[in-house]
Structure formats: structure tokens, C-alpha cells
PDB file of C-alpha atoms and ligand atoms in Angstrom:
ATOM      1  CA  UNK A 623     156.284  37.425 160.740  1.00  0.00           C
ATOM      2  CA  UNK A 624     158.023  38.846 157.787  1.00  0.00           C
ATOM      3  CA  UNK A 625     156.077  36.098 155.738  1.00  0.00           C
ATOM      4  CA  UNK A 626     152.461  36.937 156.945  1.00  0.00           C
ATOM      5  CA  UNK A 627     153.569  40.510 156.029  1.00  0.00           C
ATOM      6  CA  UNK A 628     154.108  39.825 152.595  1.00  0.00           C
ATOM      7  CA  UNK A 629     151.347  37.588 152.143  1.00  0.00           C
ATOM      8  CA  UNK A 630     148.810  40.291 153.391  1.00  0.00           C
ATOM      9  CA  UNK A 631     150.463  42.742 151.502  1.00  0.00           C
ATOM     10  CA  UNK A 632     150.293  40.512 147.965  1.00  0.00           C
ATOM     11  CA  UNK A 633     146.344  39.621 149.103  1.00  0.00           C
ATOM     12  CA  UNK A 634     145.732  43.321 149.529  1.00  0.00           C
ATOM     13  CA  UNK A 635     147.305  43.966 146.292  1.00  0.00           C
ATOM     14  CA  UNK A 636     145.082  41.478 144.587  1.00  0.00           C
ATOM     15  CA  UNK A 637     142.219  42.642 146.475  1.00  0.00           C
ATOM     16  CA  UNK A 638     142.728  46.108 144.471  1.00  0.00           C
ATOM     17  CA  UNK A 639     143.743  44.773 141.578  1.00  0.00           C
ATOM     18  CA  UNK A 640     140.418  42.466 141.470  1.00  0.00           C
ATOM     19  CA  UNK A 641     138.357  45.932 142.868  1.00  0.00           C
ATOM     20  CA  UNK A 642     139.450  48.033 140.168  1.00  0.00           C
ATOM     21  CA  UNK A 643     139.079  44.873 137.683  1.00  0.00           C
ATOM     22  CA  UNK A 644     135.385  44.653 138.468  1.00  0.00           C
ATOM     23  CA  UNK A 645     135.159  47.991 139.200  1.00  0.00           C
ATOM     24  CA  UNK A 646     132.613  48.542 135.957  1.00  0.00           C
ATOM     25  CA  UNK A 647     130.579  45.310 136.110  1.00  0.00           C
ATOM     26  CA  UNK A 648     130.152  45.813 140.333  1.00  0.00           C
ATOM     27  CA  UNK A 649     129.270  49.400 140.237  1.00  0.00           C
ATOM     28  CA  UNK A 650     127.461  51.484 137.538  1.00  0.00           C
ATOM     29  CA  UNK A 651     126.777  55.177 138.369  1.00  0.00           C
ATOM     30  CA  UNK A 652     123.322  55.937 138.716  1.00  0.00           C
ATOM     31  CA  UNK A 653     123.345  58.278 135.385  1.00  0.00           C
ATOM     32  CA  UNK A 654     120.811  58.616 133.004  1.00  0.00           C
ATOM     33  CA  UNK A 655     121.566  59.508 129.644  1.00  0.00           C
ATOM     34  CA  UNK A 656     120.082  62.988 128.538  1.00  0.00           C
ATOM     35  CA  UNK A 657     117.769  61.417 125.730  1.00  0.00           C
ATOM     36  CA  UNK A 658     116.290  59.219 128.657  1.00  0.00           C
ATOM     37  CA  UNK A 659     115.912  62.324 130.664  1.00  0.00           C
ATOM     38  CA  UNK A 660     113.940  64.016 128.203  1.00  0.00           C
ATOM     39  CA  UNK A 661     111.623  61.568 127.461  1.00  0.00           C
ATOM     40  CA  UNK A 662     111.297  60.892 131.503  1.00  0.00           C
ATOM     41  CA  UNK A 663     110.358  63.919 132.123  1.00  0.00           C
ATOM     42  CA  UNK A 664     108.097  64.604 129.151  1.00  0.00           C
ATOM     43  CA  UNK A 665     105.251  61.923 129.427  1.00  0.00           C
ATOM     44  CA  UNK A 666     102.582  64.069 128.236  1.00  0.00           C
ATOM     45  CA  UNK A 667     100.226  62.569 125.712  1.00  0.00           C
ATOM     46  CA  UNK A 668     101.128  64.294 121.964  1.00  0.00           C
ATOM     47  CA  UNK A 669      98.446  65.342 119.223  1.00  0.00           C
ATOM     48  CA  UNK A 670     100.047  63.169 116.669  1.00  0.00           C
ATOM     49  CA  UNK A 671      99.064  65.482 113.742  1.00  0.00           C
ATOM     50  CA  UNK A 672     101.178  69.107 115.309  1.00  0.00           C
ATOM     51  CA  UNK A 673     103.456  66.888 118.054  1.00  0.00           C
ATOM     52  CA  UNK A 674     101.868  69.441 120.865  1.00  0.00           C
ATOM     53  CA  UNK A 675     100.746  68.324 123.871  1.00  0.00           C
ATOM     54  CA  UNK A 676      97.024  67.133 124.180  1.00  0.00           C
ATOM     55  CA  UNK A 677      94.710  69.541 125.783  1.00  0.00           C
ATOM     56  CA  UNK A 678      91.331  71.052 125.972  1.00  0.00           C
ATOM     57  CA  UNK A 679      93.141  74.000 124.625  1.00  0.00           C
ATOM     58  CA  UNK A 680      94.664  72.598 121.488  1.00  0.00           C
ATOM     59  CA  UNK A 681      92.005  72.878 119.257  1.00  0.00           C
ATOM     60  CA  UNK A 682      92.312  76.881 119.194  1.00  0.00           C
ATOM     61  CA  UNK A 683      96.231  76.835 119.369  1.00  0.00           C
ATOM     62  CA  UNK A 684      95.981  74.533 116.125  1.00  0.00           C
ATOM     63  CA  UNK A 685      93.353  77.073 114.916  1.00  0.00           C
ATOM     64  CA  UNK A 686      95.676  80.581 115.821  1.00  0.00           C
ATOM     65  CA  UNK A 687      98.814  79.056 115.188  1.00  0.00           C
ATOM     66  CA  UNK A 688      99.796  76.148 112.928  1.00  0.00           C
ATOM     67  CA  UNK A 689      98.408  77.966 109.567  1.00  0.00           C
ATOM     68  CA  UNK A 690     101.731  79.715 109.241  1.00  0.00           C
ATOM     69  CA  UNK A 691     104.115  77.221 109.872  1.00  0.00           C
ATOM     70  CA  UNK A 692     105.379  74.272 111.354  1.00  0.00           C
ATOM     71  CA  UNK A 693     103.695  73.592 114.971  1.00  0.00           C
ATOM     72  CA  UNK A 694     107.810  72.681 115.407  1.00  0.00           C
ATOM     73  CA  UNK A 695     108.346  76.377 116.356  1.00  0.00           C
ATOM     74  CA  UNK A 696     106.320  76.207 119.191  1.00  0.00           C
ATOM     75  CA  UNK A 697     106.988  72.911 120.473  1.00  0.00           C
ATOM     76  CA  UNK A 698     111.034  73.927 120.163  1.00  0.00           C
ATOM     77  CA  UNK A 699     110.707  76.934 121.889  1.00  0.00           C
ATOM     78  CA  UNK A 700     110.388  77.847 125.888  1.00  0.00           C
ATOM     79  CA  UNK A 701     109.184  80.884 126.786  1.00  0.00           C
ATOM     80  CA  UNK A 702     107.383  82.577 129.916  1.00  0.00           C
ATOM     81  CA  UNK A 703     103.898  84.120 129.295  1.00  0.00           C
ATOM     82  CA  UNK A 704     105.252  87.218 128.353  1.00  0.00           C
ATOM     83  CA  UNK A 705     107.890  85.649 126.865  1.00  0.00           C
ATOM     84  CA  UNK A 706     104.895  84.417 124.203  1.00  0.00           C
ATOM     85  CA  UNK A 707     102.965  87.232 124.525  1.00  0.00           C
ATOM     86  CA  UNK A 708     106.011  89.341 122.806  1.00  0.00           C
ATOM     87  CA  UNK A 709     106.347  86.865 119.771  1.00  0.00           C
ATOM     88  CA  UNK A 710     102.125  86.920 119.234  1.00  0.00           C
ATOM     89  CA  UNK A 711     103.051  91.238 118.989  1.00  0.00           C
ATOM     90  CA  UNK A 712     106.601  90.965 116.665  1.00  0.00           C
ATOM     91  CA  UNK A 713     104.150  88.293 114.355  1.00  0.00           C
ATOM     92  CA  UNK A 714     101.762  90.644 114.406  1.00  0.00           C
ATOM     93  CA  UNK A 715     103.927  93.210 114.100  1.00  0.00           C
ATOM     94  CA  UNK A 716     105.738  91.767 111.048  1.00  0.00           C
ATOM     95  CA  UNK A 717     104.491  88.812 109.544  1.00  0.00           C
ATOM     96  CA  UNK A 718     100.827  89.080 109.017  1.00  0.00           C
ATOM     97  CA  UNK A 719      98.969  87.277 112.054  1.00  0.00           C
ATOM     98  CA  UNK A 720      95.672  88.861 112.993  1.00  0.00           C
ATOM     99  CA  UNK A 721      94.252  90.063 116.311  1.00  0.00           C
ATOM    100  CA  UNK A 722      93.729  86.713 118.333  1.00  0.00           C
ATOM    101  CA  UNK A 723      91.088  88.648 120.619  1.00  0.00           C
ATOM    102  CA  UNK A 724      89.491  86.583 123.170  1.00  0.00           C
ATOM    103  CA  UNK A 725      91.461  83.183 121.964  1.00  0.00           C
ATOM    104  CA  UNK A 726      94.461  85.106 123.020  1.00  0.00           C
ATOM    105  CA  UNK A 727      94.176  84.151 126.625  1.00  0.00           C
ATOM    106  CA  UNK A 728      93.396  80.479 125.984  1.00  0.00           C
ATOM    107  CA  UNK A 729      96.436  80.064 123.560  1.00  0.00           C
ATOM    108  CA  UNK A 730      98.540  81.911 126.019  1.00  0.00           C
ATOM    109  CA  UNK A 731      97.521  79.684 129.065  1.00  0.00           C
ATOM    110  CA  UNK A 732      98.261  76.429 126.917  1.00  0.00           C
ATOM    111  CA  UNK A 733     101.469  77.730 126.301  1.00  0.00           C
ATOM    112  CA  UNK A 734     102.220  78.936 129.860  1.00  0.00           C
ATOM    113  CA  UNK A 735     101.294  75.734 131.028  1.00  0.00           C
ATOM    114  CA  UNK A 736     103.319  73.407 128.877  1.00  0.00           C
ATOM    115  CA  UNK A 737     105.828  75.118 127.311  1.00  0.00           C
ATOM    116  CA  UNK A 738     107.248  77.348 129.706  1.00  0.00           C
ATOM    117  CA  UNK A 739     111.573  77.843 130.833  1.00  0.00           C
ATOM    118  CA  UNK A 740     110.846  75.305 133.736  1.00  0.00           C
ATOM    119  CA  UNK A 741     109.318  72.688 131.934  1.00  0.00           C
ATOM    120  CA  UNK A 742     111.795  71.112 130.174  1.00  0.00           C
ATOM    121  CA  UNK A 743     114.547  70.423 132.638  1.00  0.00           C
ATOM    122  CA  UNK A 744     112.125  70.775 135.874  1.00  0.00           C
ATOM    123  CA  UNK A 745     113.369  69.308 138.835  1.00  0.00           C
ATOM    124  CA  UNK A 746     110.963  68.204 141.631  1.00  0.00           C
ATOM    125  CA  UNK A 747     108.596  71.047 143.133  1.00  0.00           C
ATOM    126  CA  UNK A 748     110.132  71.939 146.737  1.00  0.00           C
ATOM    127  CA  UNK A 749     108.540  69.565 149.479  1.00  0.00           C
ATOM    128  CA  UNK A 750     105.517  71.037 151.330  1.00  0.00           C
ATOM    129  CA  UNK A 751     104.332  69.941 155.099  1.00  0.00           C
ATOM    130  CA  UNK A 752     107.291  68.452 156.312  1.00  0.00           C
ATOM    131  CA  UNK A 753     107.214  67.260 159.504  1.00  0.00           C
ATOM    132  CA  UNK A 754     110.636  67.868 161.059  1.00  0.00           C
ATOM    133  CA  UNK A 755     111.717  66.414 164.164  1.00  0.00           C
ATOM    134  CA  UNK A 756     114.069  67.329 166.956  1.00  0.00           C
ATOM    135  CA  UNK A 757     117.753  64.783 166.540  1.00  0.00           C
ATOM    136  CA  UNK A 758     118.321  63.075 169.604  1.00  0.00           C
ATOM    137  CA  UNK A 759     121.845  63.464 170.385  1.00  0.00           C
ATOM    138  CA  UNK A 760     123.153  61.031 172.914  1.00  0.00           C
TER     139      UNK A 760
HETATM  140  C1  HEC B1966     100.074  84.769 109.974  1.00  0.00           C
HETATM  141  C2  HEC B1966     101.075  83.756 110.050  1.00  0.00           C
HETATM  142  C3  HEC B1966     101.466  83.251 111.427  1.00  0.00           C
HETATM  143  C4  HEC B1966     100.636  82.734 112.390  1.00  0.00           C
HETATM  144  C5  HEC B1966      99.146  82.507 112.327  1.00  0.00           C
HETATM  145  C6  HEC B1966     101.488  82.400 113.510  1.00  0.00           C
HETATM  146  N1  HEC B1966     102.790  82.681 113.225  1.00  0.00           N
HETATM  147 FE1  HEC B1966     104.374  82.250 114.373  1.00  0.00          FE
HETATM  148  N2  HEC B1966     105.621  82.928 112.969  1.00  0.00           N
HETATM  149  C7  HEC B1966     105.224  83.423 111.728  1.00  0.00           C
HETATM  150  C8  HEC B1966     106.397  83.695 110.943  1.00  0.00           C
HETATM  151  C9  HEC B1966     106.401  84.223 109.511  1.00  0.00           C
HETATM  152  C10 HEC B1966     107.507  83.340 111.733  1.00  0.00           C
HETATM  153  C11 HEC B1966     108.965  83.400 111.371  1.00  0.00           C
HETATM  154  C12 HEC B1966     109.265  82.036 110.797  1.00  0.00           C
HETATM  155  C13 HEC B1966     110.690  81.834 110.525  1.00  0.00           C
HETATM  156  O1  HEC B1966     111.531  82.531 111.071  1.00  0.00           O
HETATM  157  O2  HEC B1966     110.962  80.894 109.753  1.00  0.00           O
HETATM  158  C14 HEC B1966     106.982  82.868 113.004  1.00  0.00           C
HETATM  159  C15 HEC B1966     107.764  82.413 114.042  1.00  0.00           C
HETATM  160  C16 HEC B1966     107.285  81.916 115.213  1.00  0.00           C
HETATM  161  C17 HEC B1966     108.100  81.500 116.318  1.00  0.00           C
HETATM  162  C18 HEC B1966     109.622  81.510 116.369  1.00  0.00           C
HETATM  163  C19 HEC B1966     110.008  82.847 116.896  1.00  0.00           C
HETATM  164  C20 HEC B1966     111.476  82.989 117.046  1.00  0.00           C
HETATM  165  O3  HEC B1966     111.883  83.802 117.869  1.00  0.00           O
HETATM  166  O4  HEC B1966     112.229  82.286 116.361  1.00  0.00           O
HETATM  167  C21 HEC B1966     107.269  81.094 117.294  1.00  0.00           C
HETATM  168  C22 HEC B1966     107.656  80.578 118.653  1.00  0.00           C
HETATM  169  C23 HEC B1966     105.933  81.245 116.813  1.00  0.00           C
HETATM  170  N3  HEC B1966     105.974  81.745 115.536  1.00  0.00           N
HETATM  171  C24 HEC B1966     104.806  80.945 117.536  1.00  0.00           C
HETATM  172  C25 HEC B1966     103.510  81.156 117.077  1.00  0.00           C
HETATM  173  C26 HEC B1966     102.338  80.996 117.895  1.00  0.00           C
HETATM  174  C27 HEC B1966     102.334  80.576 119.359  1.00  0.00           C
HETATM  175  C28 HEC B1966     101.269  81.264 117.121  1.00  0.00           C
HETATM  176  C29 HEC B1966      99.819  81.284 117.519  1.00  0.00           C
HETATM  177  C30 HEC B1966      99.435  82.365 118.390  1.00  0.00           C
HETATM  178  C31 HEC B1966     101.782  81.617 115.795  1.00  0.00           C
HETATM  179  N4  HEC B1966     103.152  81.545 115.822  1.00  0.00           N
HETATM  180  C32 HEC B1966     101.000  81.907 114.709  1.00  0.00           C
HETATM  181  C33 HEC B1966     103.949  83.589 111.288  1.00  0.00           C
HETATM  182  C34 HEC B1966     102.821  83.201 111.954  1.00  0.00           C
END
């Protein structure tokens, strides 16, 4: 009796031992590094002259807005659509650009659309038309 007891006890102990031994080869967390992430999540094709997304809509950002400076600053930078709106003003305000007119609403929807806050770290959009059902208990 007192044998069995120590054998168990000396097996469980190995058991652990061998457990936390393997611990890294057996299991490895589900993490992805942050790099990875960013690449994941950023799949859009790139205009491989400015580094900006590919759009019907380039052509007049590269027109309004690479003259200046490095395409960088925009690609860098999230912003909401006012949040873009106010740097077109404080540029035009006090650095020189022009009146955009018309292309102001086509530059500002290419921006909205891929270089807004939510873009960069976006998790899924919530689920829609889910069909929940009633548990059966018992
Ligand atoms: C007439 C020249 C000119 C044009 C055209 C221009 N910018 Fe700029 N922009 C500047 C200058 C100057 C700066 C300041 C650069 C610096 O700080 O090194 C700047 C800075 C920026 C910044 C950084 C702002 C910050 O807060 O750091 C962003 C973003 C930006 N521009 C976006 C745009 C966009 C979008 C367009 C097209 C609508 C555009 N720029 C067109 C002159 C221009």
C-alpha cells in the first residue's frame, strides 16, 4: 500500500516534470507577432511609385497631394474625414496648397476609405443576421 503510494506519487511527479518539459514544443500560444498582424490585415494592393493604396481615386490624390512631399505623410497618418479635412485647411492655411475645389471630395473619400482610425487595427465588423436559438436545458 505504502509502495503503490509512492510509486504514483514519483509517476505523477514525472508526469509534471515531463508536462512542463514539453510544455513549449506541445503547446504554442496562438499569438501572432505585431509585424504579421499588420501585414494580415493590410492586403490591399500598393501603387508602387507613392506606397498608397490602389484605387480609382489615386490618380487625383497623387495629383493634389504628393507635389509637396513625401506620399509617407499620408500613408503614416490616420485620421477621420474631418480629421483630413482640418489638415487640407492648416496646409492651406500655412503652407501654400491651393483650393482643391471639386477634387476635394474625391481625395477626401480615398482617404476616408483607407486611411481612417479603424483601419489599421480593425477588428471584425459585428455579425449581422444571426440566427439565435433557444438552449435546451435538460
Ligand atoms: C503646397 C504643398 C502641399 C501640398 C500640395 C500638400 N501638402 Fe501636405 N503638407 C505640406 C507641408 C509643408 C507639410 C508639413 C510637412 C512637415 O511637417 O514636414 C504637410 C504635412 C502634411 C501632413 C502631416 C500633418 C501633420 O499633422 O503632421 C499630412 C497628413 C498631409 N500633409 C497630407 C496632405 C494631403 C492629404 C494632401 C493632398 C490634399 C497634401 N498634404 C498636399 C504641404 C503640402
Amino acid at each position: 500500500m505504502k509502495l503503490r503510494g509512492t510509486t504514483l506519487l514519483g509517476v505523477l511527479i514525472l508526469g509534471i516534470f515531463l508536462l512542463s518539459a514539453f510544455h513549449q514544443t506541445l503547446y504554442t500560444p496562438p499569438t501572432t507577432p505585431a509585424t504579421e498582424l499588420a501585414v494580415a490585415s493590410d492586403t490591399l494592393k500598393k501603387d508602387p511609385d507613392t506606397g498608397l493604396v490602389i484605387d480609382d481615386n489615386l490618380m487625383m490624390v497623387k495629383a493634389q497631394c504628393t507635389s509637396c512631399h513625401s506620399p509617407k505623410l499620408i500613408s503614416q497618418n490616420r485620421f477621420t474625414r474631418d480629421g483630413w479635412r482640418q489638415k487640407i485647411r492648416w496646409m492651406q492655411a500655412n503652407h501654400n496648397l491651393w483650393d482643391l475645389g471639386d477634387t476635394e471630395k474625391v481625395v477626401l473619400d480615398y482617404l476616408e476609405k483607407y486611411y481612417a482610425p479603424s483601419q489599421s487595427y480593425s477588428r471584425r465588423a459585428p455579425l449581422t443576421n444571426i440566427e439565435w436559438y433557444p438552449l435546451k436545458l435538460k
